[in-house]
Amino acid sequence: MTYTIQNFVAGAFQPVASETASLYNPSTEAVIAKASARSGLDAALRHARQVGGPALRSLTFKQRAEKLKAMVDAIVAIRDPLIEVSVECGGNTRGDAKFDIDGATSTLQFYAQLGESLGDAKIFVEGEPLQLARNPRWVGHHAWVPQDGAALHINAFNFPAWNMLEKAAVALLAGVPVVTKPALPGSLVAARIVEAFHSKGLLADGTFQIVHGSIADQLGLLTVNDSIAFTGSSATAQILRVSDAVVRNGVRLNVEADSLNSVVLGPDVQTDGETYRAFLRDTAREITQKAGQKCTAIRRIFIPTSIAAAVTEDLRAALRDVKMGDPTQEGVRMGPVASAEQHKSVLSGIAALAAEGKVVADPRQFERGYFVTPTLIAADANAKLLHEREVFGPVATVLAYDGTSGTAATLAKRGQGSLQGSIYSDDGEFVADYFAQAGAWHGRIFWGSEKVSEHAAGPGAVLASLHHGGPGRAGGGSELGGLEALKHYGQRVAVQGSRPLLSKLLGNAAVLGSSNVTPAGGVPS
Ligand code: NAP
C-alpha cells in the first residue's frame, strides 16, 4: 500500500489535494508514497503569523530550548524506523541515513544548549549601551528582536532531516515560527518526523508547519517581516532572487546553493604518508557518501603534475572498492541517486564533462534503479566546464597543476565561490599562501594534515558551531555558526533613550558578545 504524505497546517493534517505527485524507491523504482502536488502555503503563513509567532515570542530562550529538546526526543524515539524510511526512499545506506538524521538531532541539541545558556531572556542585545551625547544619560543600544512574521524554509532533497531541522532549530530559538517545504524525494522522511512531533504534542502552538508540493506561484504571499531560507540549486536561487516576495515585498532571502568545491593536494605530500592517506580516504568518501549528493562534496581535485597519474589511479582503486547496490543489502556502501530526474541529470552531466577530459571509471550494471558508477574525469588543464557545472552525483574531476599555491588558488577561484574548499598539506607556508589568495572565495576551508587526520570530521561535515554558506555561486548565504545565526531571524533595532529607561526596557535581554553569551542580568547604568 502506498503511503499518503499530508501537509500539516493550522494545527491539523490536511486532506491531500486530488493532484498528487509520486515518490519512488530509487533502488527498485517502485512507488512508495504520494504527496499533495499543491501546497497550502497561504493558510500556513497566516497561521504562523497569527498563532505561532505570538506563542514563540512569549517564551524565553530557555523555554524555546526545551521545545528543541523535545523535538530531539521525538526523533530519537523513531530513529530506527526513520533510518529505514530514509534508506527506502532516498537510496541512502544506513550510514548516509544516520548522517542526515543524527545530523538533525545533534544540531537541534546544540541550539537547545545555546538556548539554555540564554536563560530567561526573550531577546538579546549587543554589548554595552553606547553614550551618544556629552550627557551620559542619552544612550543607544543595539537590540535584536525576532522578526514579526513567518520563516519559510525551502529545502533540497538530499538532507530531508538535517536541512529541515538545522534551519528550524535556529528560527525557533530566535522566536520565529517555521513553515517548512521539503523537496519531493525527501518528503517522506520529513513527513515522518512531523508525525512524530505531532504525536508528542509539539505542533499544537502553530510554531512548526509543513507544506508539500510546489510553491513556485505563491511566493508573493510573503510580506516584509517574513523570510525565506532556501537550499537548492543556483538555478532556483536565481528565480527566488527576482521573485515578487524579494523584489517587491522586501522579504529577506538567505541562499545556500550549489558549489564546485575543490581539494588541493599540496606538493609536499608524499604518497606513502598519513596526510596522503587522509586525502585519499576523505576524497573517496566525499565522492561516494550519499552517492555524491552533498552540497559540500568534492567536485574538483587538483593534484601536482608530477604525481597526477599515480594519484588518479589510487583514487580510481579506492572508488572501485566501494560496493554499490540496493542499500537494504548487507555491505552496500553506496546506493543509487535519489530520483529518475537526478539520474538523468547526473548522466548528462558526466557526458558533458567527458567532452573536456578522459573518463576514469569502472562501470557497473544494474537491471533497475537510479544507479551511477563513481566516476572521475581527468580533465585537460584548459577545461572550462568543470569549473562551471555541478554534477550532483558520485562524480569529480581531476586536474593536474604545477604545484604552486598561486595556480592552486587560481583554479579554486574559478568555481566562482564555494561552500567549502579543502587542502591537504603539512607545509604551513604553502597553505598560508593559498589561504591568502583563495580564502575569500570560500565559506569554509578544511586543512587536512598529519596532525588532524585521526580527529577531523572531513571536509563534507557541516558543524553547527561554525558558519555554513559560501560566496558567489554558493549563494552568498549564511547559516549556523552558533548564536550569530539568530540574527538571520531578527531585526536589529538601535534603541535610543535615557540610560535608566533603556536599562528597564532591555535589562532582561541576553548579551551577545563577540565570542560568548552571558545572561545580562541588567544593563549597567
Ligand atoms: P532545487 O531543484 O533547486 O530545489 C530545491 C527546493 O526548491 C525544492 O524544495 C523545490 O521544490 C523548490 N523549488 C524549485 N523551484 C522553485 C520555485 N520556482 N519557487 C520556490 N521553490 C522552488 O534543488 P534540489 O534538486 O532539491 O537540490 C539539489 C541542489 O541543492 C544541488 O545543487 C545542491 O548543491 C544544492 N544543495 C545546497 C546545499 C547548501 O547548503 N548549500 C545543501 C544541499 C543541497 P519543488 O521542486 O517542489 O518546487
XYZ file of C-alpha atoms and ligand atoms in Angstrom:
573
model
C 0.000 0.000 0.000
C 1.380 3.451 -0.864
C 1.687 5.927 1.938
C -0.003 9.328 1.645
C 2.017 12.388 2.632
C -0.064 15.201 4.112
C 0.531 18.839 4.840
C 0.363 19.835 8.496
C -1.160 23.311 8.524
C -3.101 25.305 11.118
C -2.952 22.599 13.748
C -4.097 19.637 11.639
C -3.076 17.236 8.904
C -4.790 18.347 5.715
C -6.533 16.102 3.204
C -4.359 15.524 0.129
C -5.351 17.551 -2.927
C -6.585 15.484 -5.842
C -3.436 16.426 -7.708
C -0.664 14.185 -6.378
C 2.994 13.527 -7.038
C 4.564 10.087 -6.634
C 7.624 9.215 -4.652
C 9.727 6.270 -5.841
C 12.150 3.869 -4.229
C 15.260 4.746 -6.263
C 16.670 1.210 -5.999
C 13.564 -0.615 -7.244
C 11.643 2.215 -8.949
C 8.510 1.107 -7.056
C 6.065 3.840 -5.960
C 6.215 4.181 -2.184
C 4.221 7.302 -1.435
C 2.039 10.007 -2.866
C 2.114 13.623 -1.787
C -0.009 16.648 -2.465
C 1.327 18.385 -5.536
C -0.352 21.624 -4.489
C 0.603 23.325 -1.255
C -1.410 25.137 1.413
C 1.129 27.898 1.852
C -1.398 30.705 2.255
C -3.096 29.160 5.303
C 0.234 28.085 6.782
C 1.722 31.582 6.598
C -1.383 33.145 8.138
C -1.408 30.648 10.990
C 2.307 31.140 11.597
C 1.949 34.921 11.806
C -1.239 34.945 13.887
C -0.693 31.970 16.196
C 2.844 30.597 16.018
C 4.704 33.904 16.229
C 2.971 35.260 19.339
C 3.271 31.838 21.009
C 7.015 31.661 20.432
C 7.750 35.261 21.311
C 6.023 34.780 24.672
C 8.568 32.073 25.526
C 12.002 32.664 26.985
C 15.077 31.305 25.223
C 15.176 28.548 27.821
C 11.597 27.544 27.081
C 12.260 27.582 23.330
C 15.296 25.407 24.021
C 13.024 22.942 25.802
C 10.949 22.705 22.626
C 14.089 21.872 20.657
C 14.997 19.202 23.186
C 11.516 17.714 22.929
C 11.980 17.592 19.134
C 15.219 15.677 19.653
C 13.449 13.180 21.918
C 10.640 12.728 19.386
C 13.124 11.895 16.619
C 15.277 9.660 18.788
C 12.137 7.649 19.649
C 11.599 6.813 15.947
C 15.260 6.750 14.882
C 15.362 3.125 13.690
C 12.170 3.177 11.582
C 13.172 6.608 10.295
C 16.519 5.236 9.107
C 14.605 2.523 7.239
C 12.390 5.118 5.555
C 15.443 7.127 4.564
C 17.081 4.011 3.090
C 13.921 3.105 1.178
C 13.009 6.477 -0.234
C 16.370 8.200 -0.579
C 18.621 5.419 -1.833
C 20.688 6.026 1.290
C 22.882 3.483 3.000
C 22.264 3.238 6.731
C 25.381 5.373 7.200
C 24.014 8.041 4.840
C 20.673 7.965 6.636
C 22.315 8.378 10.039
C 24.432 11.236 8.719
C 21.201 13.067 7.881
C 19.088 12.090 10.890
C 21.764 12.269 13.586
C 22.988 15.500 11.999
C 19.491 16.881 12.566
C 19.279 15.818 16.205
C 22.778 16.991 17.042
C 22.079 20.419 15.540
C 18.802 20.688 17.481
C 20.639 19.600 20.609
C 23.409 22.139 20.036
C 20.928 25.014 19.706
C 18.973 23.707 22.700
C 22.147 24.025 24.771
C 22.812 27.522 23.482
C 19.208 28.478 24.199
C 19.516 27.175 27.719
C 22.572 29.381 28.247
C 20.474 32.441 27.313
C 18.184 31.701 30.239
C 15.015 33.671 30.845
C 15.680 36.359 28.256
C 13.422 36.678 25.203
C 15.604 38.960 23.106
C 19.277 39.855 23.076
C 21.404 42.972 22.901
C 24.889 43.615 21.590
C 27.475 44.503 24.208
C 27.013 47.590 26.349
C 24.911 50.725 25.716
C 26.777 53.491 23.859
C 26.854 57.020 25.230
C 25.538 59.259 22.423
C 25.995 62.776 23.796
C 28.044 64.665 26.329
C 25.374 63.948 28.873
C 25.824 60.292 29.910
C 22.072 59.766 30.244
C 21.484 59.752 26.460
C 22.463 56.305 25.210
C 21.825 53.884 22.404
C 21.818 50.125 22.477
C 21.533 47.614 19.641
C 18.742 45.187 20.437
C 17.752 42.152 18.350
C 14.071 41.251 18.312
C 12.518 38.297 16.448
C 11.019 39.077 13.052
C 7.261 39.559 13.340
C 6.371 37.101 10.586
C 6.976 33.591 9.311
C 10.167 31.842 8.264
C 9.636 29.916 5.041
C 12.225 27.172 4.673
C 12.587 25.740 1.176
C 14.736 22.632 1.331
C 16.738 20.499 -1.069
C 16.003 16.808 -1.448
C 19.311 15.421 -0.255
C 19.158 16.034 3.525
C 15.454 15.987 4.384
C 16.005 15.697 8.146
C 19.119 17.811 8.674
C 18.196 20.531 6.193
C 14.721 20.922 7.663
C 15.884 20.982 11.275
C 19.187 22.874 11.105
C 17.101 25.756 9.794
C 14.197 25.197 12.185
C 16.465 24.966 15.257
C 17.758 28.486 14.682
C 14.449 30.085 13.682
C 12.524 28.583 16.602
C 15.198 29.564 19.104
C 15.178 33.068 17.653
C 11.406 33.214 18.185
C 10.150 32.909 14.605
C 7.581 30.280 13.511
C 8.537 27.954 10.686
C 6.751 26.823 7.558
C 8.934 24.149 6.030
C 8.729 22.874 2.478
C 10.684 19.731 1.598
C 11.618 18.669 -1.917
C 9.635 15.682 -3.158
C 12.318 12.935 -2.958
C 12.968 13.631 0.731
C 9.411 14.383 1.700
C 8.603 11.045 3.325
C 11.418 11.411 5.872
C 10.280 14.961 6.615
C 6.653 13.804 6.921
C 7.547 11.031 9.389
C 9.399 13.497 11.577
C 6.446 15.867 11.543
C 4.148 12.998 12.552
C 6.472 12.233 15.449
C 6.378 15.890 16.549
C 2.585 15.872 16.324
C 2.266 12.700 18.377
C 4.283 14.368 21.143
C 2.056 17.457 21.059
C 4.790 19.717 19.708
C 2.812 21.220 16.833
C -0.245 22.468 18.670
C 1.051 26.023 19.017
C 1.467 26.727 15.286
C 5.214 27.206 15.527
C 6.108 24.496 13.024
C 4.101 23.553 9.912
C 4.906 21.651 6.746
C 3.650 22.050 3.172
C 4.422 19.679 0.322
C 4.223 20.429 -3.375
C 5.299 23.341 -5.497
C 5.060 26.848 -4.057
C 6.568 28.468 -7.155
C 3.488 30.581 -7.901
C 2.797 31.550 -4.267
C 5.898 33.426 -3.184
C 4.065 36.752 -3.497
C 2.203 35.753 -0.327
C 5.263 36.569 1.737
C 5.446 40.032 3.238
C 8.019 42.303 4.782
C 8.598 40.608 8.136
C 8.704 37.121 6.638
C 11.905 35.490 5.479
C 12.916 32.775 3.062
C 15.801 30.429 3.748
C 16.450 28.442 0.621
C 18.677 25.434 -0.001
C 18.900 24.106 -3.524
C 20.348 24.765 -6.929
C 21.665 28.120 -8.102
C 19.116 27.973 -10.934
C 16.215 28.020 -8.450
C 18.025 30.598 -6.323
C 18.085 32.940 -9.308
C 14.304 32.635 -9.632
C 13.840 33.419 -5.935
C 16.109 36.444 -6.081
C 13.829 38.107 -8.625
C 10.555 36.906 -7.094
C 7.862 39.386 -6.047
C 8.461 38.368 -2.453
C 12.023 39.630 -2.534
C 11.891 42.432 -5.084
C 8.520 43.973 -4.269
C 7.748 42.877 -0.711
C 11.260 43.212 0.732
C 11.357 39.678 2.083
C 14.746 38.622 3.442
C 16.274 35.791 1.414
C 19.107 33.519 2.510
C 20.519 31.276 -0.203
C 22.505 28.074 0.266
C 23.073 26.943 -3.284
C 25.334 24.597 -5.180
C 29.078 24.717 -5.224
C 32.040 23.339 -7.136
C 34.086 22.518 -4.060
C 37.737 21.748 -4.674
C 40.507 19.858 -2.932
C 44.162 20.768 -3.337
C 46.857 18.176 -2.724
C 49.998 20.028 -1.611
C 53.301 19.402 -3.440
C 54.936 18.383 -0.156
C 52.641 15.409 0.370
C 54.345 12.014 -0.023
C 52.159 9.226 -1.352
C 53.261 6.889 1.440
C 52.417 9.284 4.290
C 49.497 9.890 6.659
C 48.379 13.131 5.004
C 48.080 11.373 1.667
C 46.066 8.543 3.229
C 43.712 11.124 4.757
C 43.370 12.858 1.370
C 42.517 9.577 -0.391
C 40.095 8.429 2.309
C 38.296 11.785 2.561
C 38.129 12.391 -1.194
C 36.736 8.936 -1.937
C 34.186 9.380 0.857
C 33.130 12.804 -0.410
C 32.508 11.376 -3.876
C 30.512 8.351 -2.709
C 28.754 9.368 0.534
C 25.071 9.865 -0.274
C 26.065 8.939 -3.844
C 27.775 12.317 -4.108
C 24.542 14.216 -3.453
C 26.016 16.608 -0.906
C 26.367 20.333 -1.423
C 29.762 20.112 0.274
C 31.029 17.137 -1.744
C 34.370 17.473 -3.518
C 33.799 18.162 -7.212
C 37.267 19.255 -8.381
C 40.568 17.605 -7.407
C 43.841 19.476 -8.043
C 46.984 17.320 -7.986
C 50.630 18.294 -8.638
C 51.532 17.237 -12.185
C 54.430 15.010 -11.103
C 52.108 12.602 -9.248
C 48.793 13.221 -11.055
C 48.691 9.881 -12.889
C 49.559 7.847 -9.786
C 47.076 9.686 -7.561
C 44.297 9.340 -10.140
C 44.963 5.600 -10.196
C 44.838 5.415 -6.379
C 41.547 7.294 -6.358
C 40.187 5.007 -9.032
C 41.128 1.969 -6.926
C 39.502 3.498 -3.826
C 36.275 4.131 -5.763
C 36.333 0.669 -7.346
C 36.352 -0.864 -3.849
C 33.097 0.856 -2.887
C 30.320 -1.735 -3.014
C 27.266 -0.332 -4.811
C 23.720 -1.595 -4.826
C 20.359 -1.578 -3.095
C 21.272 -0.135 0.316
C 18.990 -2.603 2.094
C 21.556 -5.278 1.144
C 24.364 -6.153 3.549
C 27.712 -4.479 2.902
C 26.482 -1.903 0.363
C 28.324 1.383 0.808
C 26.784 3.437 -1.980
C 23.186 3.430 -3.155
C 21.509 4.974 -6.188
C 20.886 8.684 -6.685
C 17.571 9.857 -5.323
C 15.268 10.064 -8.334
C 14.821 9.455 -12.048
C 15.375 13.199 -12.681
C 18.610 13.120 -10.709
C 19.749 10.053 -12.620
C 19.129 11.724 -15.949
C 20.782 14.935 -14.845
C 23.916 13.184 -13.482
C 24.375 11.058 -16.605
C 24.036 14.076 -18.866
C 26.469 15.984 -16.640
C 29.048 13.200 -16.931
C 28.668 13.205 -20.718
C 29.177 16.974 -20.809
C 32.283 16.900 -18.590
C 33.671 13.926 -20.527
C 33.905 16.121 -23.599
C 36.686 18.013 -21.798
C 38.652 15.043 -20.482
C 39.003 11.321 -20.042
C 36.521 9.265 -18.037
C 38.158 7.122 -15.361
C 35.540 4.709 -14.055
C 34.784 1.039 -13.675
C 31.188 0.825 -14.896
C 28.756 -1.409 -13.078
C 25.416 -2.561 -14.468
C 22.073 -2.694 -12.678
C 18.815 -4.039 -14.048
C 16.772 -1.303 -12.457
C 17.215 1.650 -10.151
C 18.906 5.016 -10.490
C 22.496 3.859 -10.066
C 25.545 5.817 -11.186
C 29.063 4.366 -11.030
C 31.556 6.569 -9.121
C 33.277 8.480 -11.877
C 36.440 10.560 -12.167
C 37.068 12.722 -15.184
C 40.727 13.516 -15.745
C 40.404 16.915 -17.323
C 42.569 18.957 -19.568
C 44.263 21.991 -17.986
C 42.217 24.265 -20.257
C 38.915 22.658 -19.349
C 36.171 25.188 -18.574
C 33.003 23.302 -17.827
C 34.354 21.530 -14.756
C 34.562 24.937 -13.056
C 31.004 25.768 -14.084
C 28.762 22.735 -14.000
C 27.821 20.995 -10.803
C 27.105 17.319 -11.441
C 25.191 16.379 -8.306
C 26.219 12.727 -8.032
C 29.268 10.472 -7.441
C 31.394 12.421 -9.881
C 34.549 14.522 -9.602
C 37.097 15.955 -11.995
C 40.867 15.628 -11.626
C 43.171 18.384 -12.811
C 46.963 18.437 -12.737
C 48.548 21.711 -11.574
C 52.133 22.959 -11.333
C 52.357 22.567 -7.540
C 52.353 26.288 -6.724
C 49.900 27.848 -4.297
C 49.174 30.571 -6.853
C 47.963 28.137 -9.515
C 46.004 26.105 -6.963
C 44.264 29.285 -5.768
C 43.538 30.444 -9.321
C 41.912 27.109 -10.113
C 39.885 27.040 -6.890
C 38.621 30.574 -7.580
C 37.347 29.534 -10.986
C 34.478 27.822 -9.155
C 33.148 31.380 -8.604
C 32.578 30.956 -4.869
C 32.437 27.684 -2.926
C 30.806 26.361 0.224
C 33.998 24.635 1.175
C 37.495 24.076 -0.129
C 39.992 21.635 1.279
C 43.744 21.493 1.192
C 45.968 18.595 2.284
C 49.483 19.616 3.169
C 51.956 19.696 6.044
C 53.639 22.790 4.663
C 52.296 25.778 6.610
C 53.762 28.287 4.186
C 52.088 26.685 1.177
C 48.737 26.670 2.966
C 49.169 30.269 4.199
C 49.875 31.441 0.629
C 46.883 29.541 -0.688
C 44.647 30.873 2.087
C 45.718 34.466 1.439
C 44.771 34.134 -2.221
C 41.706 31.873 -2.119
C 40.249 32.381 1.387
C 37.666 34.963 0.339
C 36.276 32.615 -2.284
C 35.167 30.044 0.277
C 32.730 29.782 3.171
C 34.925 27.173 4.815
C 38.476 25.914 4.405
C 39.310 22.429 5.618
C 43.036 21.913 6.209
C 43.878 18.214 6.277
C 47.273 17.347 7.722
C 49.130 14.641 9.560
C 48.270 16.329 12.861
C 44.477 16.084 12.496
C 43.969 13.165 10.167
C 42.733 10.938 13.012
C 40.426 13.516 14.559
C 38.860 15.656 11.833
C 35.331 15.017 10.589
C 36.421 15.595 6.982
C 35.629 18.405 4.567
C 31.990 17.464 3.957
C 30.677 17.700 7.514
C 28.735 20.851 8.382
C 29.274 21.799 12.032
C 26.583 23.716 13.897
C 29.145 25.777 15.772
C 30.678 27.106 12.561
C 29.309 29.239 9.742
C 27.856 27.363 6.754
C 27.444 29.096 3.404
C 29.697 30.320 0.643
C 30.113 33.402 -1.527
C 29.128 33.857 -5.162
C 27.591 30.895 -6.871
C 27.283 29.113 -3.495
C 24.554 31.649 -2.745
C 26.241 34.215 -0.513
C 24.171 32.943 2.405
C 24.946 32.140 5.991
C 23.520 29.506 8.301
C 24.538 28.074 11.664
C 27.734 29.250 13.348
C 26.399 29.335 16.903
C 24.297 32.189 18.252
C 25.263 34.583 15.462
C 22.747 32.643 13.358
C 19.855 34.008 15.451
C 20.444 37.346 13.749
C 19.174 35.897 10.469
C 15.720 35.780 12.053
C 15.937 39.040 13.937
C 15.653 42.747 13.403
C 18.466 44.889 14.739
C 16.910 47.870 16.450
C 19.066 50.810 17.525
C 17.129 51.777 20.630
C 17.904 55.308 21.871
C 16.787 56.969 25.059
C 17.515 57.630 28.691
C 20.013 55.211 30.214
C 17.838 54.198 33.199
C 14.761 53.764 30.993
C 16.678 51.668 28.461
C 18.052 49.673 31.316
C 14.464 48.825 32.309
C 13.400 48.122 28.713
C 16.333 45.887 27.824
C 17.542 44.834 31.241
C 16.328 41.256 30.855
C 17.853 40.779 27.436
C 20.716 38.362 26.929
C 24.012 39.926 25.895
C 25.517 38.636 22.678
C 29.250 39.167 22.899
C 31.787 38.624 20.170
C 32.792 35.221 21.462
C 30.296 34.170 24.080
C 26.898 34.862 25.506
C 26.029 35.630 29.073
C 22.638 36.476 30.517
C 22.642 40.233 31.064
C 21.065 40.483 34.480
C 20.665 44.214 33.843
C 22.270 46.883 31.732
C 24.921 48.837 33.692
C 23.796 52.361 34.398
P 16.216 22.565 -6.479
O 15.681 21.878 -7.670
O 16.734 23.927 -6.631
O 15.029 22.517 -5.413
C 15.218 22.976 -4.101
C 13.877 23.334 -3.486
O 13.342 24.466 -4.163
C 12.831 22.242 -3.593
O 12.089 22.177 -2.387
C 11.953 22.701 -4.752
O 10.668 22.181 -4.633
C 11.987 24.206 -4.565
N 11.718 24.991 -5.752
C 12.054 24.713 -7.027
N 11.664 25.713 -7.837
C 11.071 26.642 -7.053
C 10.470 27.920 -7.305
N 10.388 28.426 -8.522
N 9.969 28.593 -6.250
C 10.033 28.098 -4.995
N 10.582 26.894 -4.701
C 11.103 26.187 -5.722
O 17.368 21.709 -5.790
P 17.370 20.167 -5.418
O 17.473 19.391 -6.688
O 16.277 19.834 -4.457
O 18.707 20.040 -4.575
C 19.961 19.860 -5.142
C 20.732 21.147 -5.143
O 20.772 21.700 -3.836
C 22.177 20.936 -5.536
O 22.501 21.883 -6.496
C 22.945 21.145 -4.237
O 24.258 21.627 -4.413
C 22.100 22.116 -3.511
N 22.282 21.996 -2.064
C 22.885 23.022 -1.392
C 23.076 22.919 -0.010
C 23.740 24.028 0.768
O 23.705 24.000 1.998
N 24.356 24.988 0.126
C 22.644 21.790 0.688
C 22.027 20.776 -0.030
C 21.846 20.892 -1.408
P 9.705 21.875 -5.876
O 10.547 21.180 -6.890
O 8.636 21.052 -5.265
O 9.211 23.211 -6.348
